[in-house]
XYZ file of C-alpha atoms in Angstrom:
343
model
C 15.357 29.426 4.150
C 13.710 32.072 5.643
C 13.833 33.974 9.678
C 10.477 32.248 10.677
C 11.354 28.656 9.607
C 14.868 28.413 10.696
C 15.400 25.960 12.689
C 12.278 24.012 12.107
C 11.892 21.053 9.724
C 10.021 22.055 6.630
C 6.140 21.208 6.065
C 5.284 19.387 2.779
C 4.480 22.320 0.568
C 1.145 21.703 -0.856
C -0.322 24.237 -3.549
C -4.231 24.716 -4.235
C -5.185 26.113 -7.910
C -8.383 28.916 -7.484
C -10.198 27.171 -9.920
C -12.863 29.575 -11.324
C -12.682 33.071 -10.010
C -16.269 33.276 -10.371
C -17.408 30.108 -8.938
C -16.963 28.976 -4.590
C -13.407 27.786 -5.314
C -11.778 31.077 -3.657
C -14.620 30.964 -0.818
C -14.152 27.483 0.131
C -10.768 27.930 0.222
C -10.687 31.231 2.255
C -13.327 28.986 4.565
C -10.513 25.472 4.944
C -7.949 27.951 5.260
C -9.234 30.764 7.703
C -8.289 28.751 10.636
C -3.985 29.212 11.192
C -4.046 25.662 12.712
C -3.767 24.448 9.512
C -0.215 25.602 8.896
C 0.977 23.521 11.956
C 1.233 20.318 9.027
C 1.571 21.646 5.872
C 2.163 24.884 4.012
C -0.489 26.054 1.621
C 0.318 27.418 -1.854
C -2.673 29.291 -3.388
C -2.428 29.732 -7.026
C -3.819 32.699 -8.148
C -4.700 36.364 -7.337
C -4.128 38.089 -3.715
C -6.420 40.270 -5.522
C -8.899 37.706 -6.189
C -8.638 36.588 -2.365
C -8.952 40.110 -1.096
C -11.477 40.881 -3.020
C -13.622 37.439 -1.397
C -12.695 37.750 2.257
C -14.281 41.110 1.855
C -17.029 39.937 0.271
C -17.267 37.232 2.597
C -16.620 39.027 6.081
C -13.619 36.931 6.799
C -10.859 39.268 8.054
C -9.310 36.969 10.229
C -7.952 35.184 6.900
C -4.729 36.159 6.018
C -2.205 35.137 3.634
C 1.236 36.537 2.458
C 2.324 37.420 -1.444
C 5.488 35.237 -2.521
C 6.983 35.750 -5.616
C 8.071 31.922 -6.281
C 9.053 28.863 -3.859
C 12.582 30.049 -3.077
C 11.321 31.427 0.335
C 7.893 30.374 1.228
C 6.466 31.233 4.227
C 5.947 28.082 6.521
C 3.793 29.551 9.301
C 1.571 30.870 6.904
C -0.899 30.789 3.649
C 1.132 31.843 0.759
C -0.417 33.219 -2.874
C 1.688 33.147 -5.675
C 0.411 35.733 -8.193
C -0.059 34.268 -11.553
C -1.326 37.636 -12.833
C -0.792 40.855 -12.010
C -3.742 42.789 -14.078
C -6.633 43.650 -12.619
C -9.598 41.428 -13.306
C -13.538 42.356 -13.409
C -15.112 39.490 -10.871
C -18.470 38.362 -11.050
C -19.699 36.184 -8.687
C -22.420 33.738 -10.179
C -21.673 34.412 -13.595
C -20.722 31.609 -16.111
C -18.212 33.268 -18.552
C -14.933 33.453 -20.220
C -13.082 35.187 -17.619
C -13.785 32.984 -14.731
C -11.905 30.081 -17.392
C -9.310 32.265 -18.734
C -7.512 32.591 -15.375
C -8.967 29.274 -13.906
C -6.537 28.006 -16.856
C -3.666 30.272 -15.844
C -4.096 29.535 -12.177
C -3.878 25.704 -13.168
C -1.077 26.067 -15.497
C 1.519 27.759 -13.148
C 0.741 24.958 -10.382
C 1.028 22.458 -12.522
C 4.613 23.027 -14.225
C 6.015 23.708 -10.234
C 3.988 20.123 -9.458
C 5.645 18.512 -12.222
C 8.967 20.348 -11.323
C 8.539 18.454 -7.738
C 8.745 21.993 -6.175
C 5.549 21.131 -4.585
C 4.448 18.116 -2.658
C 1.531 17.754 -3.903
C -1.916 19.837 -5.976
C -5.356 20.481 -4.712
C -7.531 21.863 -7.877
C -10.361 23.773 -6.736
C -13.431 23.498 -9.337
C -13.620 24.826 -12.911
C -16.253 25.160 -15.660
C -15.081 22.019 -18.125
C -16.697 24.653 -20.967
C -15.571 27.981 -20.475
C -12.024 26.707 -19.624
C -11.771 25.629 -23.111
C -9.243 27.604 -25.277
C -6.183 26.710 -27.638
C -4.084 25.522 -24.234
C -6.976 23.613 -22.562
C -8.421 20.697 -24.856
C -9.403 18.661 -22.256
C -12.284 16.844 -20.605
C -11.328 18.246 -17.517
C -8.617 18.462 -14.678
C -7.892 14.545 -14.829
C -7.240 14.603 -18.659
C -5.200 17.548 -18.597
C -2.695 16.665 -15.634
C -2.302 12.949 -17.294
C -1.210 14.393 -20.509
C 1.473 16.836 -18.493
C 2.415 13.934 -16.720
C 2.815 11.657 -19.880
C 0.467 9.239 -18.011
C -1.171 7.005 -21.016
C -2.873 5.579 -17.897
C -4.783 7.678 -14.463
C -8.060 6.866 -12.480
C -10.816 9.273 -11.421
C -10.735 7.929 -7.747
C -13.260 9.251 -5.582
C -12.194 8.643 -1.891
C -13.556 9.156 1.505
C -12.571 7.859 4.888
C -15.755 5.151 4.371
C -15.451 4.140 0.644
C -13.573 5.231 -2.154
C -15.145 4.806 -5.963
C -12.882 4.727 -9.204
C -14.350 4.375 -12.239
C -13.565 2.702 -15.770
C -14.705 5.299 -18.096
C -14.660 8.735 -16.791
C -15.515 12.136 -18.972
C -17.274 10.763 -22.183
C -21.115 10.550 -23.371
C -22.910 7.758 -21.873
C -23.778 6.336 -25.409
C -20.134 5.393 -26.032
C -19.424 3.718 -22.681
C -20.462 0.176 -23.812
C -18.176 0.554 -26.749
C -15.081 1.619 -24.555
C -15.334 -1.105 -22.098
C -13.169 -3.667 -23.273
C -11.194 -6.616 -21.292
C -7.766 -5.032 -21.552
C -9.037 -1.750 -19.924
C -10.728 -3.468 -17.192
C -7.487 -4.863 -16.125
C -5.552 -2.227 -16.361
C -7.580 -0.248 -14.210
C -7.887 -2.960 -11.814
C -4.280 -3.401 -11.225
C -4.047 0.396 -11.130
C -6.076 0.726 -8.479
C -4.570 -1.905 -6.519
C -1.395 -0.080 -7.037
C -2.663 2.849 -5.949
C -4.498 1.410 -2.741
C -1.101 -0.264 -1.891
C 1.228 3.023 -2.139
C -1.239 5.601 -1.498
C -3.344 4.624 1.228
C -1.444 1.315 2.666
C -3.296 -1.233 2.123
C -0.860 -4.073 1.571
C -3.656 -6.783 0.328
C -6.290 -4.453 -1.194
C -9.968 -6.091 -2.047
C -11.948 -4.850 -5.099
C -15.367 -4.748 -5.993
C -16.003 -4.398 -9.769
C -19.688 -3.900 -10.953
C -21.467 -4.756 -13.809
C -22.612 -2.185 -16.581
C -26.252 -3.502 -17.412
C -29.573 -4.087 -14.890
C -28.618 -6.525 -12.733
C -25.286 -7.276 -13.856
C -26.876 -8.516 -17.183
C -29.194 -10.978 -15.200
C -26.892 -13.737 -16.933
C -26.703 -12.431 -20.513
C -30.936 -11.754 -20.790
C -30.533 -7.813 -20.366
C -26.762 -7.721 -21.444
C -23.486 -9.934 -22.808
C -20.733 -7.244 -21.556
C -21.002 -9.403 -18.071
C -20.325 -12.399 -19.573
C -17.930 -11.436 -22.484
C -15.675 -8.998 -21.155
C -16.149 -7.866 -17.105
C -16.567 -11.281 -15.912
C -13.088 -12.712 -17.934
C -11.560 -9.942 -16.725
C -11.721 -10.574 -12.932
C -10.778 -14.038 -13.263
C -7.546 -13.087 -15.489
C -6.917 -10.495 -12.309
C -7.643 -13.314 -9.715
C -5.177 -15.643 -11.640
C -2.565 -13.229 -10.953
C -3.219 -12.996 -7.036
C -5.673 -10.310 -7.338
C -8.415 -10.281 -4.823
C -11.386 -9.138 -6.888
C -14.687 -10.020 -7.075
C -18.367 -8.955 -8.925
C -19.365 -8.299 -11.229
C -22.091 -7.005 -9.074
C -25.245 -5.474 -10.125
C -24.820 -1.630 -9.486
C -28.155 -0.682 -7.757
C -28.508 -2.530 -4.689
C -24.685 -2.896 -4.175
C -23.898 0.554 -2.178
C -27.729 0.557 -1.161
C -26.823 -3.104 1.347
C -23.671 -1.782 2.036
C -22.178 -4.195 0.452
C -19.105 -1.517 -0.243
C -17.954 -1.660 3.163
C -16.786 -4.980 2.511
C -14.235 -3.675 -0.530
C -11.050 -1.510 -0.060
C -12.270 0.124 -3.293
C -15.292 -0.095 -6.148
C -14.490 0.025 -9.751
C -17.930 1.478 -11.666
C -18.316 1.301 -14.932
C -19.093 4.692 -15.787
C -18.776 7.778 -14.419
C -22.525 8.489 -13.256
C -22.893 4.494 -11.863
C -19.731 5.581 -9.468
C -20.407 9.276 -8.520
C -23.791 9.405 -7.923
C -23.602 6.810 -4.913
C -20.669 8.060 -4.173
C -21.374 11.835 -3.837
C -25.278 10.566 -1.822
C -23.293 9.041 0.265
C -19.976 10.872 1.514
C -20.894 14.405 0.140
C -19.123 17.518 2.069
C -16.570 14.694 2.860
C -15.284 12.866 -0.255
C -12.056 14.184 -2.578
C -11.726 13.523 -6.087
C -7.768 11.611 -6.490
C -6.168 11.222 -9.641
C -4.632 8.433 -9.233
C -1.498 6.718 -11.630
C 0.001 9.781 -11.659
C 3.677 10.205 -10.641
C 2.262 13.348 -8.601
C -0.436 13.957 -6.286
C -3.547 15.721 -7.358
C -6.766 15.817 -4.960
C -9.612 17.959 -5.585
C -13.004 18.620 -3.969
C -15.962 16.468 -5.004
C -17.933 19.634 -5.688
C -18.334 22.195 -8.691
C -18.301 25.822 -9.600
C -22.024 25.970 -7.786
C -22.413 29.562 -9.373
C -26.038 29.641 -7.910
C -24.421 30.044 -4.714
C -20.397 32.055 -5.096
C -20.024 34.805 -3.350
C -23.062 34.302 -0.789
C -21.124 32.613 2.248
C -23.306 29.860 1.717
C -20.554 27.431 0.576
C -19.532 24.574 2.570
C -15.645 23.870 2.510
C -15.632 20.751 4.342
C -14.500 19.002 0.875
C -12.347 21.379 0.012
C -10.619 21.232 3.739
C -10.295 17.077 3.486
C -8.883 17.559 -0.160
C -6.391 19.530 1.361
C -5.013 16.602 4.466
C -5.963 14.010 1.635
C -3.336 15.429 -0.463
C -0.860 15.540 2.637
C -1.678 12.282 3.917
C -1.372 10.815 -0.091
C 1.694 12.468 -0.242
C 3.051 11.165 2.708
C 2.090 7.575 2.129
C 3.543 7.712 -1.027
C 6.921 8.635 -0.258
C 6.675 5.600 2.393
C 5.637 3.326 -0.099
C 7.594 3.643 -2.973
C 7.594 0.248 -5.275
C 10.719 -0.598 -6.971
């Protein structure tokens, strides 16, 4: 332990990946983490580059952010924002740019928090954004940060769960092409992700008797089979085999005036379809303010509900108020996980 936290009990450790070097992920973390308040509940673990971050708080003007160089978790620093280098060369940044630098060490940035997440050496992963294309190499086949962490995890089963303190969104089929969503909605999957998220609502945010909204996949929920069967044959079977089993779930509702009547509010959490029928209300609706959970992991992993946003890196023009809740989402996930453990 080291001379600065002796004596104090230690902070959940929480580690934040830089995403891509090129992109706002170091900005809008320099921005959550430029005020030293928040190291009074957790201790942050940047992944990455001090190089990277000195190079953006003096792009950025932001000399009151500070951090301190740690070699590995032995002796983190408690009262303070901690990088943990995971290169040492020096690397050409370009703010703005799109290219295969920004994914080369977005990938090695995710890599090294991800084997000390699985290790349990940290309490829990923020991701800050990547480019799903120019991450791609030999060691990254993946969709994207959800795909990749499942597989690590040996998770045959995780939901893209957006969540904000006013609704939170999962969603049935997350990174493929809209043409082969019909396909891949199926009975089985429905209720697995049902009772998935109702697992998750119960140990990660304490809700003991969680309600759940599913909606339907065609124009008004298939307007009883005239613009659509999957209502009939597959969603609609589904609920009732979840509500047989003391589920409380309802819907299939149609998707376009459901979030517009605030009809959410009345729902611990929304299961969409697809990924566009979920995020796009979603993001209208709670944007600056809503986290992107993984949940049906055995770890935590929050991220912001933003992306690269190249047309702005570098400018100061970033908001990090996603970035910042990611951050106490993780913590507070983390902490209401540990307090309700299922046997």
């Amino acid at each position: 332990m080291d001379k600065e936290s002796k004596g104090q009990k230690q902070k959940p450790l929480i580690g934040i990946t830089m995403g891509d070097i090129n992109g706002i992920g170091p900005e809008v973390i320099i921005k959550a983490l430029e005020n030293g308040k928040i190291t009074q509940h957790l201790t942050p673990i940047i992944y990455g580059s001090a190089k990277v971050l000195s190079f953006y708080r003096k792009q950025l003007n932001r000399d009151n952010f500070n951090f301190s160089p740690i070699n590995d978790l032995s002796k983190p620093y408690h009262r303070k924002v901690n990088v943990i280098n995971c290169w040492q060369e020096m690397v050409d940044i370009t703010p703005g740019q799109d290219n295969a630098i920004g994914g080369k060490y977005a990938f090695k940035s995710l890599e090294a928090a991800t084997k000390d997440l699985a290790e349990g050496k940290i309490n829990a992963l923020v991701t800050a954004p990547i480019n799903k294309l120019n991450i791609q190499s030999e060691d990254f086949k993946f969709a994207g940060h959800t795909e990749y962490l499942a597989e690590k995890a040996g998770s045959k089963e995780s939901l893209m769960f957006m969540v904000s303190d006013s609704m939170r969104v999962g969603v049935l089929t997350g990174h493929i092409p809209l043409q082969e969503v019909a396909a891949a909605i199926t009975k089985e999957s429905i209720i697995k992700k049902i009772k998935l998220m109702a697992k998750s609502l119960k140990q990660d945010f304490g809700i003991n008797k969680p309600k759940i909204a599913v909606l339907g996949l065609n124009p008004h929920a298939g307007e009883d089979g005239l613009l659509g069967k999957e209502e009939i044959d597959i969603i609609r079977p589904a609920i009732e085999e979840c509500k047989s089993k003391g589920q409380i779930v309802m819907g299939p509702y149609p998707s376009d005036g459901f979030f517009g009547s605030g009809e959410h509010r009345k729902f611990d959490a929304v299961l969409a379809m697809y990924h566009d029928q979920g995020l796009i209300p979603f993001k209208s609706l709670t944007f600056s303010t809503g986290v992107n959970f993984t949940a049906g992991l055995p770890f935590v992993r929050t991220s912001p509900d933003h992306g690269t946003a190249y047309a702005i890196a570098g400018k100061d023009q970033a908001d990090e108020g996603s970035m910042r809740t990611a951050i106490f989402a993780a913590l507070d996930i983390a902490n209401c996980r540990s307090e309700n453990k299922e046997d």
